[in-house]
Short mmCIF file of C-alpha atoms and ligand atoms in Angstrom, two decimals:
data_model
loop_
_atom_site.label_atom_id
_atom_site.label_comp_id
_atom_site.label_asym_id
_atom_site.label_seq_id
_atom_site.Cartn_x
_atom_site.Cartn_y
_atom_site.Cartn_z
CA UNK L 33 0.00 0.00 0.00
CA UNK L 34 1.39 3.43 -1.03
CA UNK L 35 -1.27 6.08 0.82
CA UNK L 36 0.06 7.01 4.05
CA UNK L 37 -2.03 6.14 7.37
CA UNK L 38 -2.45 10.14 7.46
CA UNK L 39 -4.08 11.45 4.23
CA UNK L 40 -1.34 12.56 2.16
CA UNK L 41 -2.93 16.00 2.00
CA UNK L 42 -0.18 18.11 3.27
CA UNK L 43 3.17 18.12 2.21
CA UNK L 44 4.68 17.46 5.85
CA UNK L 45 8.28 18.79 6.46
CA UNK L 46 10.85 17.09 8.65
CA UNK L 47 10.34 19.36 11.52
CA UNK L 48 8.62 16.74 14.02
CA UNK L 49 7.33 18.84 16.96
CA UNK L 50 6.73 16.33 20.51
CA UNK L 51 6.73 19.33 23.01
CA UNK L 52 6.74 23.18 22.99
CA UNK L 53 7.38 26.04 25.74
CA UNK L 54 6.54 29.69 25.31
CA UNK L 55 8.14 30.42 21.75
CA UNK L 56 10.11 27.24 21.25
CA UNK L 57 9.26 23.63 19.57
CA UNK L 58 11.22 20.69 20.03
CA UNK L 59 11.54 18.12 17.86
CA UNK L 60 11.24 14.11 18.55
CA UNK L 61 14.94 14.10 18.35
CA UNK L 62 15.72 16.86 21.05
CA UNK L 63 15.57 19.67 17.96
CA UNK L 64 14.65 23.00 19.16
CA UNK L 65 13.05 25.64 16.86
CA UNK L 66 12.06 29.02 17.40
CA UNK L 67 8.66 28.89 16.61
CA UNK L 68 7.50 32.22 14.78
CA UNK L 69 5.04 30.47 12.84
CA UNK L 70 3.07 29.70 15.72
CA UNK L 71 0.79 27.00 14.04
CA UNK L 72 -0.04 29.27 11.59
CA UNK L 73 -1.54 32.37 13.82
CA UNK L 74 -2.98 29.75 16.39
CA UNK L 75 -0.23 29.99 19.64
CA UNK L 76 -1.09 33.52 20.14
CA UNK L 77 0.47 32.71 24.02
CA UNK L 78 2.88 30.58 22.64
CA UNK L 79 3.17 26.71 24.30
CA UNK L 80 2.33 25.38 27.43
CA UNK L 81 0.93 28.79 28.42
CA UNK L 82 0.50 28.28 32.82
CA UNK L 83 -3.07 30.00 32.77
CA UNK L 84 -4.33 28.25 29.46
CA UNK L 85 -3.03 24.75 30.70
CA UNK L 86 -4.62 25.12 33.94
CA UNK L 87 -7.69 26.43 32.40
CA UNK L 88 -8.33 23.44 30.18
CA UNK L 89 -7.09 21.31 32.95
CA UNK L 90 -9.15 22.18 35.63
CA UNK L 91 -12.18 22.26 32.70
CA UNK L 92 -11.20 18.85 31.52
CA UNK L 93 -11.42 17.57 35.03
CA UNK L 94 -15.05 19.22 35.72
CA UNK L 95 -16.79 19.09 32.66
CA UNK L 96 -15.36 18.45 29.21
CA UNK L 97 -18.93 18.32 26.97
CA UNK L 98 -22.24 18.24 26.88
CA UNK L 99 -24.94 18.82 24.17
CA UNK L 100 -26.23 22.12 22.92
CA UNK L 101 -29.15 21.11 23.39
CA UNK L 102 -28.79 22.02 27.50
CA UNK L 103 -28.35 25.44 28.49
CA UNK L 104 -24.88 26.78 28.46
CA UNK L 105 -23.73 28.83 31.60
CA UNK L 106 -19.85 28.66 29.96
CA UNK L 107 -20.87 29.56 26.47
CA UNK L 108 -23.37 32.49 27.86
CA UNK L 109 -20.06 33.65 29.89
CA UNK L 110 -18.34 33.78 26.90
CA UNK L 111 -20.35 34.77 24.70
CA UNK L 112 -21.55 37.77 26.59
CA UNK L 113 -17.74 38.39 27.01
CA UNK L 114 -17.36 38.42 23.09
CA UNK L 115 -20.22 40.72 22.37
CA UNK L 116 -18.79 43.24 25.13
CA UNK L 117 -16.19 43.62 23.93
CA UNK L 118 -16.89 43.98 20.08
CA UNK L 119 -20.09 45.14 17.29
CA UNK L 120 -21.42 41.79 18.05
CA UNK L 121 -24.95 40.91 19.61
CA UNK L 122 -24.88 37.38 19.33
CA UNK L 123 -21.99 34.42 18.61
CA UNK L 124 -22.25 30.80 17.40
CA UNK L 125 -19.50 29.01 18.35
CA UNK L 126 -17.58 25.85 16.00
CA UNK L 127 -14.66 23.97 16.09
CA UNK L 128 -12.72 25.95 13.72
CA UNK L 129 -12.42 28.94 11.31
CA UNK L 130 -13.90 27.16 8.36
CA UNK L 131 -17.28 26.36 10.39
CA UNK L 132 -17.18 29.88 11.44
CA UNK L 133 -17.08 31.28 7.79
CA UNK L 134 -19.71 28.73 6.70
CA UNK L 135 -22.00 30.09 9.68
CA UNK L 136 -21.45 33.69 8.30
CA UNK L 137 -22.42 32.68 4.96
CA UNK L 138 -25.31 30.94 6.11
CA UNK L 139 -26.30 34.20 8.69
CA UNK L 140 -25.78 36.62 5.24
CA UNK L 141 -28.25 34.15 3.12
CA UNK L 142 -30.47 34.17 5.63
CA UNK L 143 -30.96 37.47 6.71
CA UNK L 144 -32.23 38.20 2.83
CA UNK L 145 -34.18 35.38 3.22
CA UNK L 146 -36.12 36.84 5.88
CA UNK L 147 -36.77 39.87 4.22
CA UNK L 148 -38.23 38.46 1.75
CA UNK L 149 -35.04 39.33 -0.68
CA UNK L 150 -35.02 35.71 -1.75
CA UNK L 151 -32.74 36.59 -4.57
CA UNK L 152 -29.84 38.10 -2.89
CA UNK L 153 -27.84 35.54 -2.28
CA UNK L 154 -24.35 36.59 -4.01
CA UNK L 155 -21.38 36.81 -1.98
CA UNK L 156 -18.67 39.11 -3.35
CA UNK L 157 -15.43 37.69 -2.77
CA UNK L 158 -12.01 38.70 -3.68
CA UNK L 159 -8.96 37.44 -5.59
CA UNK L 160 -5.68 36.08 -3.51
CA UNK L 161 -8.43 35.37 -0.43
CA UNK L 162 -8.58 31.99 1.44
CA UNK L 163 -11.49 31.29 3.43
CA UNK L 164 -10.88 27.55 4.49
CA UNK L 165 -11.24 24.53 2.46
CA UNK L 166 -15.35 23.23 2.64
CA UNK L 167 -17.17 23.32 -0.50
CA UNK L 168 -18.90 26.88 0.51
CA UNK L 169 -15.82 28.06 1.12
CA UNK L 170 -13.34 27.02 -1.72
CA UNK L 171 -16.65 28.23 -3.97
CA UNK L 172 -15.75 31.65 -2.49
CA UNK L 173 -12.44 31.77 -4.49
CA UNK L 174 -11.36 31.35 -7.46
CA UNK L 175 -7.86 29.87 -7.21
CA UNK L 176 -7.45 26.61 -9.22
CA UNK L 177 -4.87 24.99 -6.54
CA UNK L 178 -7.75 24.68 -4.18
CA UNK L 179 -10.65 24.18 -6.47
CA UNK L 180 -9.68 21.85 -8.78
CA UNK L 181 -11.50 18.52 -9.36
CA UNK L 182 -14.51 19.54 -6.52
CA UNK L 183 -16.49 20.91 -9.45
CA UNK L 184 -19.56 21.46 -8.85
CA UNK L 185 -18.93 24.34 -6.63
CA UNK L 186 -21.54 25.75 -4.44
CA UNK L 187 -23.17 28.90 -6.57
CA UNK L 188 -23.60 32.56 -4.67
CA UNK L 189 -19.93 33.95 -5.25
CA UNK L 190 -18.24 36.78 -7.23
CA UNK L 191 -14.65 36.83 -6.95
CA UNK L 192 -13.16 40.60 -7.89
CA UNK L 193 -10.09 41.96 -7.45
CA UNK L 194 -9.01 42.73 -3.55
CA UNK L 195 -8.47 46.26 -2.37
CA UNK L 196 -10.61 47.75 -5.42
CA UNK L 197 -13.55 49.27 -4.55
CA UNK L 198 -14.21 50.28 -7.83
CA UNK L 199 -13.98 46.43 -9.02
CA UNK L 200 -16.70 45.58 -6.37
CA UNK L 201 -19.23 48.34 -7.09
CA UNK L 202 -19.01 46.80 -10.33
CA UNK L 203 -19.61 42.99 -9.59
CA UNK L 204 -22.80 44.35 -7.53
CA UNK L 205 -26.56 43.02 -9.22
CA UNK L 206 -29.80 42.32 -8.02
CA UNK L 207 -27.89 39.07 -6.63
CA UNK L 208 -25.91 40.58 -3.98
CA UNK L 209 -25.88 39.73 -0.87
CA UNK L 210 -22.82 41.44 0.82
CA UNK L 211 -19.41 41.01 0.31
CA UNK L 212 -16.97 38.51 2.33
CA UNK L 213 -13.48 39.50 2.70
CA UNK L 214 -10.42 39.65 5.44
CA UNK L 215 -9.31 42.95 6.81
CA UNK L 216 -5.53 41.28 5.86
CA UNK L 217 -5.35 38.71 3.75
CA UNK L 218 -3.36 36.00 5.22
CA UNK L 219 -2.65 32.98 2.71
CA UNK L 220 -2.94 35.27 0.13
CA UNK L 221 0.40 37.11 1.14
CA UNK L 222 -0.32 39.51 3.89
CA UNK L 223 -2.11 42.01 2.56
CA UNK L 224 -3.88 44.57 4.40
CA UNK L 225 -6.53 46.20 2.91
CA UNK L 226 -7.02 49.88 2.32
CA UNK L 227 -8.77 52.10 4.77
CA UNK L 228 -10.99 53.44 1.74
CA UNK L 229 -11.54 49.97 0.51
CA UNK L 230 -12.62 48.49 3.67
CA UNK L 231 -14.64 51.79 4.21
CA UNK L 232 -16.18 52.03 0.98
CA UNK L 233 -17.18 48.50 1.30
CA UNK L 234 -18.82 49.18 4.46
CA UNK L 235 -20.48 52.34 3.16
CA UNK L 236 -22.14 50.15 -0.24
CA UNK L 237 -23.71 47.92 2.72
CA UNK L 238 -25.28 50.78 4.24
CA UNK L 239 -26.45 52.20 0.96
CA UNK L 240 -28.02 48.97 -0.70
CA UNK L 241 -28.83 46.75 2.70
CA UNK L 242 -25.87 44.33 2.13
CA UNK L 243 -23.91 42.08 4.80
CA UNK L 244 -20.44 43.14 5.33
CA UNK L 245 -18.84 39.77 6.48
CA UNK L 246 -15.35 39.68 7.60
CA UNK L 247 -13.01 36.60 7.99
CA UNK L 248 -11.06 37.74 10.33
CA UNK L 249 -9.55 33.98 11.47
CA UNK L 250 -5.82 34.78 10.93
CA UNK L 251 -5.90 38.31 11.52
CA UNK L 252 -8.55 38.53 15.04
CA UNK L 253 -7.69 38.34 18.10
CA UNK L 254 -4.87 40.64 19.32
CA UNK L 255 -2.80 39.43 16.23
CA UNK L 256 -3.10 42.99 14.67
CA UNK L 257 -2.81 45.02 17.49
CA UNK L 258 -5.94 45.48 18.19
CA UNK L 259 -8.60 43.27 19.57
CA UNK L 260 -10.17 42.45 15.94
CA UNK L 261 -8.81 44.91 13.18
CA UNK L 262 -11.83 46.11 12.18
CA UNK L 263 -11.19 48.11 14.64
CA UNK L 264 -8.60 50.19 12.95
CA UNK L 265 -10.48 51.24 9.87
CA UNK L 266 -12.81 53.02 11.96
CA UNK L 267 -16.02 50.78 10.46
CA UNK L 268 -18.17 48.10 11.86
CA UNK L 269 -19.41 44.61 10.26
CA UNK L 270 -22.44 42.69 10.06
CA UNK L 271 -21.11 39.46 10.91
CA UNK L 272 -17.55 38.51 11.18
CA UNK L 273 -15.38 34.65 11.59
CA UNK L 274 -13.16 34.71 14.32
CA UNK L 275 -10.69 31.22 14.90
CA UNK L 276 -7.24 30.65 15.50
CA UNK L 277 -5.97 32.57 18.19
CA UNK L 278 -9.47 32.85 20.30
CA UNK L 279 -8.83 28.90 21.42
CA UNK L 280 -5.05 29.87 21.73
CA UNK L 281 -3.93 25.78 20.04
CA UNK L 282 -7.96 24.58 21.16
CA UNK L 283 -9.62 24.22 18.46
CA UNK L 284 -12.30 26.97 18.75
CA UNK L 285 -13.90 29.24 16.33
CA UNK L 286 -16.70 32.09 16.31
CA UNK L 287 -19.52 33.61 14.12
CA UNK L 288 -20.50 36.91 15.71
CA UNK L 289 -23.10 38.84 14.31
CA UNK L 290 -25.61 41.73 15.27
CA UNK L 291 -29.36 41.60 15.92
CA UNK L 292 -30.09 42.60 12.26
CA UNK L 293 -27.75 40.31 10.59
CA UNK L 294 -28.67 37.40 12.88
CA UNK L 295 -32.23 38.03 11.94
CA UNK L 296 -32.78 34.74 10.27
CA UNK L 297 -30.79 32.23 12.65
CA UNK L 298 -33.88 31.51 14.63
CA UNK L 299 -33.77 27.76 16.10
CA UNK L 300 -32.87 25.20 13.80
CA UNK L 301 -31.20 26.85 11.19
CA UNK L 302 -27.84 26.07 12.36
CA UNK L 303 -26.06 23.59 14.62
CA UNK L 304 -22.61 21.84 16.08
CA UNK L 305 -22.34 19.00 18.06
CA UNK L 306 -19.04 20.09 19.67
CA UNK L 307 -19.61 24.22 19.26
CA UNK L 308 -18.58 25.99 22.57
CA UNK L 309 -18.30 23.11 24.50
CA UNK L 310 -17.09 23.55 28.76
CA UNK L 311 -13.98 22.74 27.32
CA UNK L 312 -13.67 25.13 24.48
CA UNK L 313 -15.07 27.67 26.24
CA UNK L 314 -12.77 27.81 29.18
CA UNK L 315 -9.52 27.73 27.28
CA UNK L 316 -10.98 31.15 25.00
CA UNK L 317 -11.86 32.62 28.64
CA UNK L 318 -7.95 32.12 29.69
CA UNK L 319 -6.87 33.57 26.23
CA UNK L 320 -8.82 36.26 26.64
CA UNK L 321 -8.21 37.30 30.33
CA UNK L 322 -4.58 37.42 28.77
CA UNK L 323 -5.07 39.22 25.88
CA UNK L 324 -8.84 41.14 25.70
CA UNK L 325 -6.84 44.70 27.73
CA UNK L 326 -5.50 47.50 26.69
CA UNK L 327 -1.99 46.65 28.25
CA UNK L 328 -1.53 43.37 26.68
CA UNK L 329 -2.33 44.99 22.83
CA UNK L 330 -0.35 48.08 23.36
CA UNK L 331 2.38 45.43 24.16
CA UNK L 332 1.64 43.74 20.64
CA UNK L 333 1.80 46.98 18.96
CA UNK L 334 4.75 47.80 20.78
CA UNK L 335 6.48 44.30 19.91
CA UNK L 336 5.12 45.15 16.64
CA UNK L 337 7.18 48.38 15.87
CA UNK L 338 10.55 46.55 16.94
CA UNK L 339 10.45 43.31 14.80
CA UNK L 340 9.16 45.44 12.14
CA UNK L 341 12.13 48.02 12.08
CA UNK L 342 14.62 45.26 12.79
CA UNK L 343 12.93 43.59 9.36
CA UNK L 344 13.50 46.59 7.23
CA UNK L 345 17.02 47.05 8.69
CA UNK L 346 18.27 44.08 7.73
CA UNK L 347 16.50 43.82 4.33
CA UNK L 348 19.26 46.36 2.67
CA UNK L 349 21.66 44.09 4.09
CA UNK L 350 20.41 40.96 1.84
CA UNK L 351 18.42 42.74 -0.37
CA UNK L 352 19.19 39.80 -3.62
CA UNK L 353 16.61 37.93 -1.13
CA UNK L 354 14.42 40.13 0.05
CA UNK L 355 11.66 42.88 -1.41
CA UNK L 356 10.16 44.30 1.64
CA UNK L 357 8.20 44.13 4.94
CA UNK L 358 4.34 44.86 5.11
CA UNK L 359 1.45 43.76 7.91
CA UNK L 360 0.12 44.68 10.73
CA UNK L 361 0.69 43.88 14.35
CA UNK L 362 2.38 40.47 14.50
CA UNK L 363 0.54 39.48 10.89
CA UNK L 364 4.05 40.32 9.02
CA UNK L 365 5.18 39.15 5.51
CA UNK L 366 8.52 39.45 4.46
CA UNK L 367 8.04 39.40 0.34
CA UNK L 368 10.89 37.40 -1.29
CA UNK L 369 12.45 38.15 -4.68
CA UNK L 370 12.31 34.37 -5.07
CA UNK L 371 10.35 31.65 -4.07
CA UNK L 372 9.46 32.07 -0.66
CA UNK L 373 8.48 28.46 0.50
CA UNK L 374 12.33 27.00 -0.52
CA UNK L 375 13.60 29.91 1.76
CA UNK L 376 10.86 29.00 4.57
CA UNK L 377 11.99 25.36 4.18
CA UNK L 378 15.39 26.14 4.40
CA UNK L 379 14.88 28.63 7.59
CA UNK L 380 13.14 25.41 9.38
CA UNK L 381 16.77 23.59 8.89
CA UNK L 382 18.18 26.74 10.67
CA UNK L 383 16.01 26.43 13.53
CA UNK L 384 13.85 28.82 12.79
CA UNK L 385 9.95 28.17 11.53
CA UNK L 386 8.14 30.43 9.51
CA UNK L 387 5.41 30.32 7.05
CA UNK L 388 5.25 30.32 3.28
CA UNK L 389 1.95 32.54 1.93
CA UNK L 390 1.30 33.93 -1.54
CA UNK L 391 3.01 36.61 -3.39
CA UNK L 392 6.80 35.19 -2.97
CA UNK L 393 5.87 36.24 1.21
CA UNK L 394 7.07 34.41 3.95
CA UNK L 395 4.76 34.85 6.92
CA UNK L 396 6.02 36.05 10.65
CA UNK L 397 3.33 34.92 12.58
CA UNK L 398 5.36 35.14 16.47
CA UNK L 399 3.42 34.16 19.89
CA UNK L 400 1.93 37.51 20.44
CA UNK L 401 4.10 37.65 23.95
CA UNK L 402 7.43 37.24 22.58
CA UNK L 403 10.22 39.44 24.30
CA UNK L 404 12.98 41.31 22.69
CA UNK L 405 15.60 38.54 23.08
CA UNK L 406 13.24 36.36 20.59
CA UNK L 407 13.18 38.84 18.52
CA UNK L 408 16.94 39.43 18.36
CA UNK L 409 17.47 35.44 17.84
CA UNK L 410 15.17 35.81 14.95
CA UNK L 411 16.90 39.13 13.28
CA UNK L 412 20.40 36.92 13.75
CA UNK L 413 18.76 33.65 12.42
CA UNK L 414 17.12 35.21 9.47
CA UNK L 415 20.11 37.53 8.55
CA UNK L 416 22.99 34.58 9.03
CA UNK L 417 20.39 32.16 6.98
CA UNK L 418 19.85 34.67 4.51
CA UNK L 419 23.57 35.10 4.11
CA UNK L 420 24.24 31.14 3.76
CA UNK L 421 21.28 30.37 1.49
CA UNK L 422 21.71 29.88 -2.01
CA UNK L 423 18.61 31.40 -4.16
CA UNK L 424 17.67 28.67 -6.43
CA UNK L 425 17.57 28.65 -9.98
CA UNK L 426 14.34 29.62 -11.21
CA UNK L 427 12.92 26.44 -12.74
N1 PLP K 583 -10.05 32.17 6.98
C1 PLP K 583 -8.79 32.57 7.02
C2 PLP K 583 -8.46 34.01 6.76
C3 PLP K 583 -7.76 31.65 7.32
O1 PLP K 583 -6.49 32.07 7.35
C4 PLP K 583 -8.12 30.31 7.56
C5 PLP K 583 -7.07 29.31 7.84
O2 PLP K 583 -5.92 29.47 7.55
C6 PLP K 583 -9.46 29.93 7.50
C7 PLP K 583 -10.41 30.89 7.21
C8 PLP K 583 -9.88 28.53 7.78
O3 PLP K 583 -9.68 28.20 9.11
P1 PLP K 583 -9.58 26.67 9.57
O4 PLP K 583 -8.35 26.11 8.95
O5 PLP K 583 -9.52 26.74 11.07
O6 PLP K 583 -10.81 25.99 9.10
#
């Protein structure tokens, strides 16, 4: 037999992780790694975190899951906690970011539905933009890698060109339904969007009663700087996905939503067996007593600032490698004059883990409470790797 026991869906690298502490990994053979990948914008308090162990440890030991179908005194909690502290008015919770962005798509349909606007049903979507990898949401983009052979796709999408308002306006019809989009595009190569984009976007969904749905699963939580980074383009949404970070490495993953938007989830229109389980709940309530203050994301934008300017000091120093530096918060690229996933595979030999994304960018993705020595044992890691590496032939 040739298939693997674990579907061969990923193309695994050698790094082997048994055991991690704060920003380090170590491998099966002793290997330690610094781990600024931090499974992919997940380890926002980087391994083995005392407050989120005990949390889910104490939580394990009381009560690990029951079924939604009983009232919820941890999900209320949290919840409540959520909607506090954002535009929300209600969440559902899921198990990850893909469930989340299926639940917003389902919200959007639905609040059309209920206004008798059967017919609105288009998402606009944008080019570059990963959403997950369901049906609904591969049918939100139009990128053959992750499409291919799952024809047919689900109908209801419009994929335009990101960070052009202009392009958007003119995908609109009697079809549309809002538009879906992240604040930074993650996969796609770290690419924040444009105040007046993300602004104009909002102001069509005022004008023409759209849903303005934002994935914010890699860029939410802290990761920017802010809580969500919404919050820095000075505009609201309808309904946004929030994963990765929340669960802080539990697997944990929102659909907030106001009143309006939510208008159409009434009971029975959506469901999860596992969705904000005890469990699941507790560890987002230790990630958040961490993170959800002032002092903790002035610290991010803080740590922010320095990796940043150490990044574009050292670029001029190998700059037959590397374009430039762009992001926000800890949601950094690093664009590559050549392929960025050999140099991200060859970085992960050095010690040092990173993540390939779109655009020739390789993503710095850092536990959000990294001190200035990690960053230092990056800067020397990167520019001594850079130095070594040998770019290689285009093929
Ligand atoms: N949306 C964005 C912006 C993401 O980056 C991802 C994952 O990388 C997803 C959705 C899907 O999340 P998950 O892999 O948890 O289903």
């Amino acid at each position: 037999m040739a298939i693997t026991p674990l579907m061969p869906v990923y193309p695994r690298s050698d790094v082997r992780p048994v055991r991690g502490e704060g920003a380090y990994l170590y491998g099966e053979n002793g290997e330690k790694y610094l781990d600024f990948a931090a499974g992919i914008a997940v380890n926002i308090l980087g391994h083995g975190h005392p407050h989120l162990t005990k949390a889910i440890q104490e939580q394990a030991a009381t009560l690990m899951h029951v079924s939604n179908l009983y009232g919820s005194p941890q999900g209320e909690a949290f919840a409540k906690r959520l909607c506090d502290l954002t535009f929300a008015d209600t969440v559902f919770f899921t198990n990850s970011g893909v469930e989340a962005i299926e639940c917003a798509i389902k919200t959007a349909r639905r609040y059309h539905h209920v206004h008798d606007n059967r017919h609105k049903h288009t998402l606009i979507t944008f080019k570059q933009a990963f959403h997950g990898r369901t049906m609904a949401a591969i049918s939100a983009t139009d990128q053959p890698k992750m499409v291919d052979g799952f024809s047919p796709l689900l109908p209801g999408f419009k994929v335009v060109e990101f960070d052009n308002l202009e392009a958007a306006k003119a995908a609109m019809d009697e079809t549309t339904a809002g538009f879906l989009v992240e604040p930074v595009q993650g996969e796609g190569g770290i690419r924040p969007a444009s105040k007046e984009f993300l602004q104009g976007l909002r102001a069509l969904c005022d004008e023409h009663d759209l849903m303005l749905v934002l994935d914010e699963v890699q860029c939410g939580v802290a990761r920017s700087g802010t809580l969500y980074a919404y919050e820095q383009y000075g505009i609201e949404p309808d309904i946004m996905a929030s994963a990765k970070g929340i669960g802080g490495g539990f697997p944990l993953g929102a659909c907030l939503a106001t009143e309006k938007a939510a208008a159409g989830m009434v009971i029975g229109t959506h469901g999860s067996t596992y969705g904000g389980n005890p469990l699941a709940m507790a560890a987002a309530q230790a990630v958040f007593d961490v993170v959800a203050n002032e002092e903790f994301l002035g610290q991010v934008r803080a740590t922010s600032e320095r990796l940043r300017s150490a990044l574009e000091q050292m670029i001029p120093n190998h700059d037959h490698l590397f374009d430039s530096v762009r992001g926000l918060g800890l949601m950094l690229g690093v664009r590559l004059k050549s392929d960025s996933r050999a140099f991200v595979s060859y970085l992960r030999t050095r010690g040092i883990l990173t993540v390939a994304a779109g655009d020739n960018v390789m993503r710095v993705l850092p536990p959000l409470n990294i001190e200035e020595s990690h960053i230092r044992e990056f800067i020397d890691g990167l520019s001594a790797a850079a130095a070594d590496y040998e770019v290689p032939e285009a093929a």
